[in-house]
Tab-separated table of C-alpha atoms in Angstrom:
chain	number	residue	atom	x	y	z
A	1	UNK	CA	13.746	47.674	1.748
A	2	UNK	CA	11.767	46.054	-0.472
A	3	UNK	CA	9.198	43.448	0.918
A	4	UNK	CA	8.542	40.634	-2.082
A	5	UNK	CA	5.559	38.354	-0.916
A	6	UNK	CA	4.254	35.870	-3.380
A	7	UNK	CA	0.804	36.362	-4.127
A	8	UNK	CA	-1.684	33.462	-2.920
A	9	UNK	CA	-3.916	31.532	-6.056
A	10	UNK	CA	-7.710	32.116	-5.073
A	11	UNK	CA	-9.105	29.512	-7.313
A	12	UNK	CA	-13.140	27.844	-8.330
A	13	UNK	CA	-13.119	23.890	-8.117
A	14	UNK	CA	-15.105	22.708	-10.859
A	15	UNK	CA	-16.606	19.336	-11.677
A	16	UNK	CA	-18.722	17.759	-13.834
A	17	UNK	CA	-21.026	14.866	-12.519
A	18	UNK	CA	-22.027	12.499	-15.449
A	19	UNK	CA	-22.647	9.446	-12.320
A	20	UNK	CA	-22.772	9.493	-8.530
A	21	UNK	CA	-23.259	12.820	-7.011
A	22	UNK	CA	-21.419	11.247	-3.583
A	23	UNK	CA	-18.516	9.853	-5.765
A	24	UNK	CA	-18.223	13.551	-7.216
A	25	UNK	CA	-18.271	15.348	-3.790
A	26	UNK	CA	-15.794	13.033	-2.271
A	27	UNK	CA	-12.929	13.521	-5.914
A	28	UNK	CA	-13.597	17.236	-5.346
A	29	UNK	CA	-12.965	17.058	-1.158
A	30	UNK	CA	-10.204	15.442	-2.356
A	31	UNK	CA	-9.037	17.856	-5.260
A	32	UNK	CA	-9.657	20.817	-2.531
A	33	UNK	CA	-6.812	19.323	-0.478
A	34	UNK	CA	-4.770	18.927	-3.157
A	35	UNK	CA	-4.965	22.726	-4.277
A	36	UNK	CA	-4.208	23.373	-0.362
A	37	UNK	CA	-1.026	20.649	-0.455
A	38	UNK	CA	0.201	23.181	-3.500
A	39	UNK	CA	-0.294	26.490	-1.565
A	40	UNK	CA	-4.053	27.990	-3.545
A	41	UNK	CA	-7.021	29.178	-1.758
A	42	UNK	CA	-10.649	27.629	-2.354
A	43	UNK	CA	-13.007	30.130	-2.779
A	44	UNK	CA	-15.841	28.238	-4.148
A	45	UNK	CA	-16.815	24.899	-5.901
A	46	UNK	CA	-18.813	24.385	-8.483
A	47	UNK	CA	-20.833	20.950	-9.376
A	48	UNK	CA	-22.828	20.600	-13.251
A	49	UNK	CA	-24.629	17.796	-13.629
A	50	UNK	CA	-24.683	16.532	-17.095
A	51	UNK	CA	-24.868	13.303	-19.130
A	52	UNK	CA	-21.576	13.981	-20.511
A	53	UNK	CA	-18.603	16.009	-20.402
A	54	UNK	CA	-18.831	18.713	-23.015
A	55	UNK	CA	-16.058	18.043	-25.755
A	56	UNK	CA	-15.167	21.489	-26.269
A	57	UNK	CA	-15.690	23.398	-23.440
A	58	UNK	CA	-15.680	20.599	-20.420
A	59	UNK	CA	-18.962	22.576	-18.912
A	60	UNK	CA	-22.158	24.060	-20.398
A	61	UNK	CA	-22.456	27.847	-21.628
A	62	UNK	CA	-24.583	28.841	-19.250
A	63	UNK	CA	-21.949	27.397	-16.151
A	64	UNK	CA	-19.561	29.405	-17.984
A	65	UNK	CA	-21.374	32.334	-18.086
A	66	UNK	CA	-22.125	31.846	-14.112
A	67	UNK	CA	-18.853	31.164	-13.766
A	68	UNK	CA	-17.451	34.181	-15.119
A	69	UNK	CA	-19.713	36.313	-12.772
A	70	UNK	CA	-18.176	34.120	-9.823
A	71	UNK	CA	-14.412	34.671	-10.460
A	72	UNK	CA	-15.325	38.964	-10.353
A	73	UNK	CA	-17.667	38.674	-7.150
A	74	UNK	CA	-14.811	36.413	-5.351
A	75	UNK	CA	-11.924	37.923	-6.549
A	76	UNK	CA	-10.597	34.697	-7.952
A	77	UNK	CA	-8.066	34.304	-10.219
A	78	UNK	CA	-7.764	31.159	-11.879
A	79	UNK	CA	-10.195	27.665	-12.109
A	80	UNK	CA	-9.512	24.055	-11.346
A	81	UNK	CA	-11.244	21.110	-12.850
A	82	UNK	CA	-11.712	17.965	-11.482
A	83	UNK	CA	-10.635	15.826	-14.683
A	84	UNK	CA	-7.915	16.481	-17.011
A	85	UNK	CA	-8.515	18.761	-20.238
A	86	UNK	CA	-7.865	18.228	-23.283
A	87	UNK	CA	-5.831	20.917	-25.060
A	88	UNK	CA	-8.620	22.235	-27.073
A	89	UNK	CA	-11.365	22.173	-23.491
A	90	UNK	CA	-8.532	24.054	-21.819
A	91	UNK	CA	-7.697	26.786	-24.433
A	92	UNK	CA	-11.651	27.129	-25.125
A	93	UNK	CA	-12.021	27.972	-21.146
A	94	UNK	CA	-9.167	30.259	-20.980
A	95	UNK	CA	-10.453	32.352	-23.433
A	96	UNK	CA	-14.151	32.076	-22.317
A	97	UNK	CA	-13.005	32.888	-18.952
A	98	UNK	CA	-10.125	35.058	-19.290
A	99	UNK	CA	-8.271	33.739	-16.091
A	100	UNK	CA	-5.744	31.030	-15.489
A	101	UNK	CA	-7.585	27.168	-16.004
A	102	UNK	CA	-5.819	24.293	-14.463
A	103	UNK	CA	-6.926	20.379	-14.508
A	104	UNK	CA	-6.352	17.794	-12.147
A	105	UNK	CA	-2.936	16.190	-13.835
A	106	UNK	CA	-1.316	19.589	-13.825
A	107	UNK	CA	-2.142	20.193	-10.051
A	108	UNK	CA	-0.415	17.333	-9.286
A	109	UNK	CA	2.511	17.546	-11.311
A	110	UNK	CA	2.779	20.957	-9.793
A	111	UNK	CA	2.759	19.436	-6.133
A	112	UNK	CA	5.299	16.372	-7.279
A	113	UNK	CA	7.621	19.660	-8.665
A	114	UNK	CA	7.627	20.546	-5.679
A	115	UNK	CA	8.123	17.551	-3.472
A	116	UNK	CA	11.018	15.775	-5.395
A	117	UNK	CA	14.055	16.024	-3.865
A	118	UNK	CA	17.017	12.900	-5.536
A	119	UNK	CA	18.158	13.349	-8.862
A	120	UNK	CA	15.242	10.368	-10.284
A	121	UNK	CA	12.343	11.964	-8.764
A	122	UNK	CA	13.162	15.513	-10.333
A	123	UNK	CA	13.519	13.651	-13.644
A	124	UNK	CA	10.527	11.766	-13.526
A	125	UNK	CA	8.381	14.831	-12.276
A	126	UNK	CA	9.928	16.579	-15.358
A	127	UNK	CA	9.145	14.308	-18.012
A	128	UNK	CA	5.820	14.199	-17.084
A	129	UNK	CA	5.599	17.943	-17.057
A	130	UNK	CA	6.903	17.718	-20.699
A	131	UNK	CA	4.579	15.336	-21.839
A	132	UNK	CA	1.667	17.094	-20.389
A	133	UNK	CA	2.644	20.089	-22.069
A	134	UNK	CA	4.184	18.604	-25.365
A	135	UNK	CA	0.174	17.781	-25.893
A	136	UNK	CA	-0.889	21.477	-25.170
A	137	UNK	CA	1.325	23.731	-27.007
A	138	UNK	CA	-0.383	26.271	-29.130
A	139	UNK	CA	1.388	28.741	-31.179
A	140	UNK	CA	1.136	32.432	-31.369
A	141	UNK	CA	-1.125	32.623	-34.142
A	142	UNK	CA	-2.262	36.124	-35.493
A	143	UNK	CA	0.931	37.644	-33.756
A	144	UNK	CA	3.016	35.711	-35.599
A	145	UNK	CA	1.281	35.750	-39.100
A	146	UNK	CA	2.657	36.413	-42.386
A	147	UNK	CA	-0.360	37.177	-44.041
A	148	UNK	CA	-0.058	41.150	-43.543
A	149	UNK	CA	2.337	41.706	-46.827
A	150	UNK	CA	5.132	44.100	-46.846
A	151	UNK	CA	8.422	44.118	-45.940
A	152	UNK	CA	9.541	41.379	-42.725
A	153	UNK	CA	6.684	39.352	-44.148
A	154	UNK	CA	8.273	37.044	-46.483
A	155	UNK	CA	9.369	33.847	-46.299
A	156	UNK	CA	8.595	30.575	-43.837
A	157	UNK	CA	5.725	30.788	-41.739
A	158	UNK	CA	5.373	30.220	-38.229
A	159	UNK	CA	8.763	28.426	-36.468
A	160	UNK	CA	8.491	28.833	-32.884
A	161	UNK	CA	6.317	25.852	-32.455
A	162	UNK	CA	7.813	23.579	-34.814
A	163	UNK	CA	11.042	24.665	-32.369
A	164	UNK	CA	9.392	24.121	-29.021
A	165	UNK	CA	8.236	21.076	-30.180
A	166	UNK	CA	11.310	19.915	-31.114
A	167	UNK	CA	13.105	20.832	-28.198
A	168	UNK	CA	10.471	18.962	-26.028
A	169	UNK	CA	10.779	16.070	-27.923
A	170	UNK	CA	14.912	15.863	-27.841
A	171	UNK	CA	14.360	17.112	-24.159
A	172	UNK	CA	11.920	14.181	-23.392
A	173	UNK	CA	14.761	11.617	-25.449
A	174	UNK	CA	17.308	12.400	-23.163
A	175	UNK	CA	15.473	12.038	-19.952
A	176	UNK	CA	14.603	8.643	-20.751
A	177	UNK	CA	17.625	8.185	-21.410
A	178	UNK	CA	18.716	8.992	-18.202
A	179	UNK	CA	15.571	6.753	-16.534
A	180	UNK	CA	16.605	4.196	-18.303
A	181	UNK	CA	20.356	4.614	-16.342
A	182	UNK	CA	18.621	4.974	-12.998
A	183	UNK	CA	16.572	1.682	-13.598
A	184	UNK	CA	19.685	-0.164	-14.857
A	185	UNK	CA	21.307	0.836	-11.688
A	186	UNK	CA	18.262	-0.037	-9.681
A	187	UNK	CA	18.477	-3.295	-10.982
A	188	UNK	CA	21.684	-4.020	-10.407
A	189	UNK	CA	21.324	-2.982	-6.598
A	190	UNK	CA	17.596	-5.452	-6.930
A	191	UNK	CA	20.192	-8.256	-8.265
A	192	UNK	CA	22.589	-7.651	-5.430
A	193	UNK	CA	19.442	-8.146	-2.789
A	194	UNK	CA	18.242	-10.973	-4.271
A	195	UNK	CA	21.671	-12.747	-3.791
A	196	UNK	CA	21.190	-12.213	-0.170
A	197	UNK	CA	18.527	-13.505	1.477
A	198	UNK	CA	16.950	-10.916	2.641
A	199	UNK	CA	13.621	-10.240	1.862
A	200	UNK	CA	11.842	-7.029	1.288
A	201	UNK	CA	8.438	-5.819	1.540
A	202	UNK	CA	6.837	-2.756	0.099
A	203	UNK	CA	4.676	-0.540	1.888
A	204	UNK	CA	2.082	0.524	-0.418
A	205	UNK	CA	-1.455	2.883	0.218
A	206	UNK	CA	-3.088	5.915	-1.099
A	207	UNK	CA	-1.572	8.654	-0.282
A	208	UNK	CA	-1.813	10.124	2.920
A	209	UNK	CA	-2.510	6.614	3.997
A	210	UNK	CA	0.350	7.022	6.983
A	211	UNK	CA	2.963	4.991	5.099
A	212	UNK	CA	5.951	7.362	5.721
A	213	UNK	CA	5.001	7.478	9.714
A	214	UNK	CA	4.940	3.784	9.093
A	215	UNK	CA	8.105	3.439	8.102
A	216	UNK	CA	9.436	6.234	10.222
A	217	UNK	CA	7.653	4.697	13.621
A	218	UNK	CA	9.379	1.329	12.535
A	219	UNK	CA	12.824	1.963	11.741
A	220	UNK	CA	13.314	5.978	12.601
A	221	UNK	CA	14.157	6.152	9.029
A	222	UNK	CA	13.865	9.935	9.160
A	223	UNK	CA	11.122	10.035	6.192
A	224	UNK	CA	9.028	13.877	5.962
A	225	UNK	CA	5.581	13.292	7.303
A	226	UNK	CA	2.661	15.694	7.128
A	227	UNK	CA	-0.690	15.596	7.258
A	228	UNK	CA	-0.915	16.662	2.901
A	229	UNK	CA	-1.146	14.460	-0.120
A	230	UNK	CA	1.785	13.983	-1.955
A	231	UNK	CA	3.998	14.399	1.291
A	232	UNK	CA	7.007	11.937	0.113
A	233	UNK	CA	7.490	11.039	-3.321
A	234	UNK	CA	11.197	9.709	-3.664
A	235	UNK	CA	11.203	5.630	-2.638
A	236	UNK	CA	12.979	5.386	0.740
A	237	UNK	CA	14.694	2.087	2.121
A	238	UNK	CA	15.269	0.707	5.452
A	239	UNK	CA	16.349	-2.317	7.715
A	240	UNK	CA	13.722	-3.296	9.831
A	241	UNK	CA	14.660	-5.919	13.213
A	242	UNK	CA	11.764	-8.332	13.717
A	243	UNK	CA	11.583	-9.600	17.206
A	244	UNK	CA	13.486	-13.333	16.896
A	245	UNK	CA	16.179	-11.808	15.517
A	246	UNK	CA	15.449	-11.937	11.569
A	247	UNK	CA	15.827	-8.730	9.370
A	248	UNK	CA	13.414	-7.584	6.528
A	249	UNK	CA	13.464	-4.454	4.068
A	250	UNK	CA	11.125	-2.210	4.150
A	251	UNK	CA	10.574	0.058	0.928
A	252	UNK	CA	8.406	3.366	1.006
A	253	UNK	CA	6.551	3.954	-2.052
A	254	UNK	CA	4.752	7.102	-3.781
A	255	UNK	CA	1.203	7.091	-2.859
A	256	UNK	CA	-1.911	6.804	-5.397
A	257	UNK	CA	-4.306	8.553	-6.251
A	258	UNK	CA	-7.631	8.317	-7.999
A	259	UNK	CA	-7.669	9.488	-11.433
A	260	UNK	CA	-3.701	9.330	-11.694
A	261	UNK	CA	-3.260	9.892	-15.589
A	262	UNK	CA	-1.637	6.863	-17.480
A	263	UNK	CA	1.446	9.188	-18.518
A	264	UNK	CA	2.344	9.670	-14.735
A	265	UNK	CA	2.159	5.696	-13.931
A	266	UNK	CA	4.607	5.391	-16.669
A	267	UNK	CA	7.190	8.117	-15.316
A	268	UNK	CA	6.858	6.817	-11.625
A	269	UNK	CA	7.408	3.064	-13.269
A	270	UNK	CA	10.977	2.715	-12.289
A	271	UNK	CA	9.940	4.128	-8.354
A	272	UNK	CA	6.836	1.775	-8.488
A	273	UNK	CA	8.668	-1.052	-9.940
A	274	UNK	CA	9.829	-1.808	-6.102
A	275	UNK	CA	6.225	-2.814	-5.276
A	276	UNK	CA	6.378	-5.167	-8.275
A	277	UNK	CA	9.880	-6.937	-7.307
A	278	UNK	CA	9.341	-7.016	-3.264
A	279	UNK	CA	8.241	-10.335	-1.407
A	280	UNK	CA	5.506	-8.786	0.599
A	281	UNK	CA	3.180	-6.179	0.276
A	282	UNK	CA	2.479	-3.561	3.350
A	283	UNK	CA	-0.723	-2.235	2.263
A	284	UNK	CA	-1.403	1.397	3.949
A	285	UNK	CA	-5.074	2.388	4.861
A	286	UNK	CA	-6.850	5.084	6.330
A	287	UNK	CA	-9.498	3.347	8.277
A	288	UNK	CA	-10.532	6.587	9.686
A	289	UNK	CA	-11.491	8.136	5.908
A	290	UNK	CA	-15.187	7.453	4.673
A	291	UNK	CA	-13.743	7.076	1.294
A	292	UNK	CA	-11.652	4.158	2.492
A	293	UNK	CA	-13.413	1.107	0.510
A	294	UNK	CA	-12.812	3.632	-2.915
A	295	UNK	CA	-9.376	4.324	-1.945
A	296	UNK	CA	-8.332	0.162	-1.654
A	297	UNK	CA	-9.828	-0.280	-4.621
A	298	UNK	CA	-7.923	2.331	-6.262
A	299	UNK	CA	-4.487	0.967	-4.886
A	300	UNK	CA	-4.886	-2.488	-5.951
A	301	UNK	CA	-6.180	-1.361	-9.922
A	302	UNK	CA	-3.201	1.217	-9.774
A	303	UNK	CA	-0.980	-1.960	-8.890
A	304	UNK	CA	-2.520	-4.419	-11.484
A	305	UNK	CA	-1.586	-1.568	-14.360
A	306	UNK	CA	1.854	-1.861	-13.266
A	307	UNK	CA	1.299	-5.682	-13.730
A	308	UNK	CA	1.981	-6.745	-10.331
A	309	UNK	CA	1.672	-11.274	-9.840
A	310	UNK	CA	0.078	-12.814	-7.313
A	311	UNK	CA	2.104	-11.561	-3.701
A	312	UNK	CA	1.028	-12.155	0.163
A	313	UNK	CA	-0.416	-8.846	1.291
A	314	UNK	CA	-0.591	-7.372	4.601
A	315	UNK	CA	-3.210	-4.751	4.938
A	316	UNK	CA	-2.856	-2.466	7.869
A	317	UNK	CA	-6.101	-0.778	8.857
A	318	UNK	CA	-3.776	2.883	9.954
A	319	UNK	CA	-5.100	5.308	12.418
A	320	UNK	CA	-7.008	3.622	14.895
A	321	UNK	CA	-6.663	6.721	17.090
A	322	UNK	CA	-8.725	8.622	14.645
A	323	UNK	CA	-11.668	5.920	14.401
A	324	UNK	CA	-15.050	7.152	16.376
A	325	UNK	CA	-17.380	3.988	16.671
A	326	UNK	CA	-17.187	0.325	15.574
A	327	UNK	CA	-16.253	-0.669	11.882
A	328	UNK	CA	-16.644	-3.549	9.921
A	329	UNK	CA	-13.145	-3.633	8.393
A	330	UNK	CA	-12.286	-6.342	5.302
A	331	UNK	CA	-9.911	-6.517	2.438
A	332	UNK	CA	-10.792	-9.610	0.173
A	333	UNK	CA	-7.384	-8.791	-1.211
A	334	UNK	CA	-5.764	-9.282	1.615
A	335	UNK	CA	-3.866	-12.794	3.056
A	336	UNK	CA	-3.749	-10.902	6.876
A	337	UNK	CA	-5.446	-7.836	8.123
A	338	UNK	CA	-4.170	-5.846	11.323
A	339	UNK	CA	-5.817	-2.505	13.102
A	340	UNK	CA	-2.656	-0.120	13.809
A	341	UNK	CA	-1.704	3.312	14.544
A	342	UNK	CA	1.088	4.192	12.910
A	343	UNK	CA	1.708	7.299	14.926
A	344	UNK	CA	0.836	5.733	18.486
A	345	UNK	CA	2.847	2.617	17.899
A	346	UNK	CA	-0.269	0.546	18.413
A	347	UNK	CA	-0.454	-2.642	16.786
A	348	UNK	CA	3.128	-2.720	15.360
A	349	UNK	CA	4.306	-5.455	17.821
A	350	UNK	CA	1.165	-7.756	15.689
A	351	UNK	CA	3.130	-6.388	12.341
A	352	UNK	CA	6.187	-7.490	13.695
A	353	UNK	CA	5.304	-10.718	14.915
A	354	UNK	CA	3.261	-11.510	11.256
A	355	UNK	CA	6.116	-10.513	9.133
A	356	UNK	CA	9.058	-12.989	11.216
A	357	UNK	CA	5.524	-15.794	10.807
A	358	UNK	CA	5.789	-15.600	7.097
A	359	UNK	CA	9.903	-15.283	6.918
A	360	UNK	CA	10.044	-18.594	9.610
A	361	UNK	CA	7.490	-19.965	6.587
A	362	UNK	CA	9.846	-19.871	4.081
A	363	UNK	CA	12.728	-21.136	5.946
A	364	UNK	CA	13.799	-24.845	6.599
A	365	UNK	CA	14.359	-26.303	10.870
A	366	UNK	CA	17.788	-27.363	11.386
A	367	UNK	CA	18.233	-29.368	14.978
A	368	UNK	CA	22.271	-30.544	14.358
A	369	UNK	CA	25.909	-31.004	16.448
A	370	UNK	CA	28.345	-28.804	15.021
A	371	UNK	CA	31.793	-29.791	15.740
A	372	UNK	CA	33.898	-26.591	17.031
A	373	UNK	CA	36.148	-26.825	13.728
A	374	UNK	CA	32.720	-25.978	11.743
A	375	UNK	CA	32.394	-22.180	13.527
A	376	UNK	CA	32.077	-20.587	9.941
A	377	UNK	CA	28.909	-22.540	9.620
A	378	UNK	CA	27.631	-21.435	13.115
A	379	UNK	CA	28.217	-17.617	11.751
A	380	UNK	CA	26.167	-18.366	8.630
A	381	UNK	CA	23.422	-19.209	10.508
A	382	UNK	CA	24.069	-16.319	13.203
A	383	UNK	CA	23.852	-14.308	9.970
A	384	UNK	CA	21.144	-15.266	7.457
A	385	UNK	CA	18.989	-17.555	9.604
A	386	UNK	CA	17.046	-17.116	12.878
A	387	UNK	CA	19.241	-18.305	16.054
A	388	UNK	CA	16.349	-20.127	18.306
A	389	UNK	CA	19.002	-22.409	20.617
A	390	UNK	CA	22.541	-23.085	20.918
A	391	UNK	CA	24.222	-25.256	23.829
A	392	UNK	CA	28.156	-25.817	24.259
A	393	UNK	CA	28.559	-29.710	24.743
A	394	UNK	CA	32.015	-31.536	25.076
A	395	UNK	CA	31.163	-32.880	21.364
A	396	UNK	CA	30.600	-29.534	19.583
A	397	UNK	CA	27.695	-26.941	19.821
A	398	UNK	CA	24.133	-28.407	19.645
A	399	UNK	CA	22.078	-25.624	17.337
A	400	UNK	CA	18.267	-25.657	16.818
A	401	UNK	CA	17.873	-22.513	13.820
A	402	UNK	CA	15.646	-21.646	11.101
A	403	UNK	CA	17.654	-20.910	8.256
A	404	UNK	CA	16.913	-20.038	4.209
A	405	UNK	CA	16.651	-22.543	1.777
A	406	UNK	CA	19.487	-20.549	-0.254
A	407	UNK	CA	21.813	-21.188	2.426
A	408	UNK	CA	20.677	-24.861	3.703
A	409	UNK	CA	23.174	-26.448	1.627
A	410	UNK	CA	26.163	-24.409	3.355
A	411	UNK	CA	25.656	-25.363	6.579
């Protein structure tokens, strides 16, 4: 028998500070947990402070140099970097190096590869993987050359990257093709919600916020939770009963992150377009993270690039449980602001209670006698509005309701 174990990446963070040496420490904590999320080993991190990125290299000779020396005495076998190369930085360090040199963008396509489970998510994860790497391809060069004369020599030069890049570029034609088929048909399904009058609210957050155990301690939706970035990434929808009676959707979105490349806001755009179209915004935080101020500001910039309007938010201060000491907690952002605990259930009753508040908002009071001929009216009401009295009189049935403007007319 043959045991095949895969072998584990021992890898060097690397980042450049050009600003705030706190701001660098906590986007490398966080790119550390991201190489754990995708299954490497840290074995070091390295920090060079400079007044600028270098263009060609990303870091200074001399880093490289003590770099080099650092990947034999470790046993490493590969680099990340905290920002995301550009072909030329990357091929430069590869071959100063001679090991395996990975950014920031391709770490986390890597993890989304490996989270995306429905047919949209694996297509979105995959054209961003081909546009990432439609940027870097590099031929052969001298292997391929023409230049040595004699026979096998002659002709065309070198095809295989005119090929590749051809294929990437039909390749990358047809999956938007195919996006473009999964938004149509997310549309139509938007269109068919928007007849009802339901409304639905999106839970957004950086990720690893707790919006999955949100959603999962709400409605036992069934959603993957782990403590790791990245943990969900397909969009998951669910019914969730408010205490009078009325019903709301609640939509789970793909969590941000901080330097989140413009190429992957656009493939996610179809996913993240629920956060655009929903009535409400759930907005996710970790109260118990230090970074937690950086992090809000990152969801709300991520959100005005996907040109979200003006929307009542609801930002829920998650994981009370892991909070030591008093905080002063504020979102400026925000219309309400609740502590929870997503995982403990504390605090959801308060959700519950705000969400039917802003629904009952929206809705006109009915006080009326319905004769007992008008019953289909009655169910309309039972249905779409919120039920708050009904008494049987010889007359008809006396009904005191709150029901939705779009219906008002019916009944």
């Amino acid at each position: 028998m043959f045991e095949i174990k895969q072998t584990e990446d021992r890898v060097i963070l690397v980042a450049v500070c050009v600003d705030s040496d706190s701001e660098t420490e906590a986007s490398l904590n966080e790119l550390a947990e991201l190489a754990k999320t995708a299954g490497a080993h840290v074995a070091a991190t390295v920090v060079q402070n400079r007044e600028s990125v270098h263009p060609g290299t990303y870091l200074g000779k001399g880093k490289i140099e003590e770099l080099k020396a650092m990947l034999y005495m470790l046993d490493a076998n590969g680099i990340i970097c905290d920002d995301e190369l550009s072909p030329a930085q990357m091929n430069n360090l590869e071959q100063a190096l001679e090991c395996k040199v990975m950014d920031r963008t391709l770490l986390i396509l890597d993890i989304f590869a490996g989270r995306a489970r429905t047919s949209e998510g694996k297509i979105q994860v995959e054209l961003a993987q081909l546009k990432y790497r439609q940027a870097r391809l590099v031929g052969l060069r001298s292997s391929l050359s023409r230049l040595g004369g004699g026979i096998g020599t002659r002709g065309p030069g070198e095809k295989k990257l005119e090929m590749d890049r051809r294929l990437i570029t039909d390749r990358i034609a047809a999956l938007r093709k195919e996006l473009e088929e999964v938004k149509r048909h997310r549309d139509v399904i938007r269109e068919g919600r928007n007849k009802g009058t339901t409304k639905v609210a999106a839970i957004v957050g950086y990720t690893n916020a707790g919006k999955s155990t949100l959603l999962n301690t709400l409605t036992q939706a069934g959603v993957l939770e782990e403590d790791a970035l990245f943990a969900t990434l397909d969009p998951t929808t669910r019914v969730l009963d408010l205490p009078g009676g009325t019903q709301i959707l609640l939509t789970d979105t793909v969590g941000f992150i901080r330097k989140l490349p413009h190429h992957l806001i656009n493939a996610f755009r179809s996913t993240l377009e629920e956060a655009i179209y929903a009535d409400l915004i759930i907005h996710v935080v970790d109260a118990s993270n230090p970074q937690m101020d950086t992090q809000m500001a990152v969801v709300y910039e991520t959100l005005q690039q996907l040109g979200m309007k003006k929307k009542t938010i609801i930002t829920l201060f998650n994981k009370q449980d892991k909070v030591v000491g008093e905080q002063h907690l504020s979102d400026p952002m925000a219309d309400y602001t609740l502590k929870v605990s997503a995982k403990q259930g504390d605090g959801l009753e308060n959700l519950g209670n705000t969400l039917e508040e802003l629904l009952l908002k929206e809705q006109i009071y009915i006080e009326r006698l319905y004769g007992y001929h008008e019953g289909g009216k009655i169910a309309l009401i039972r249905q779409y509005g919120t039920l708050l009295s009904e008494e049987f009189l010889a007359e008809g049935t006396q009904i005191k309701a709150y029901v939705p403007a779009e219906i008002y007319g019916k009944v």
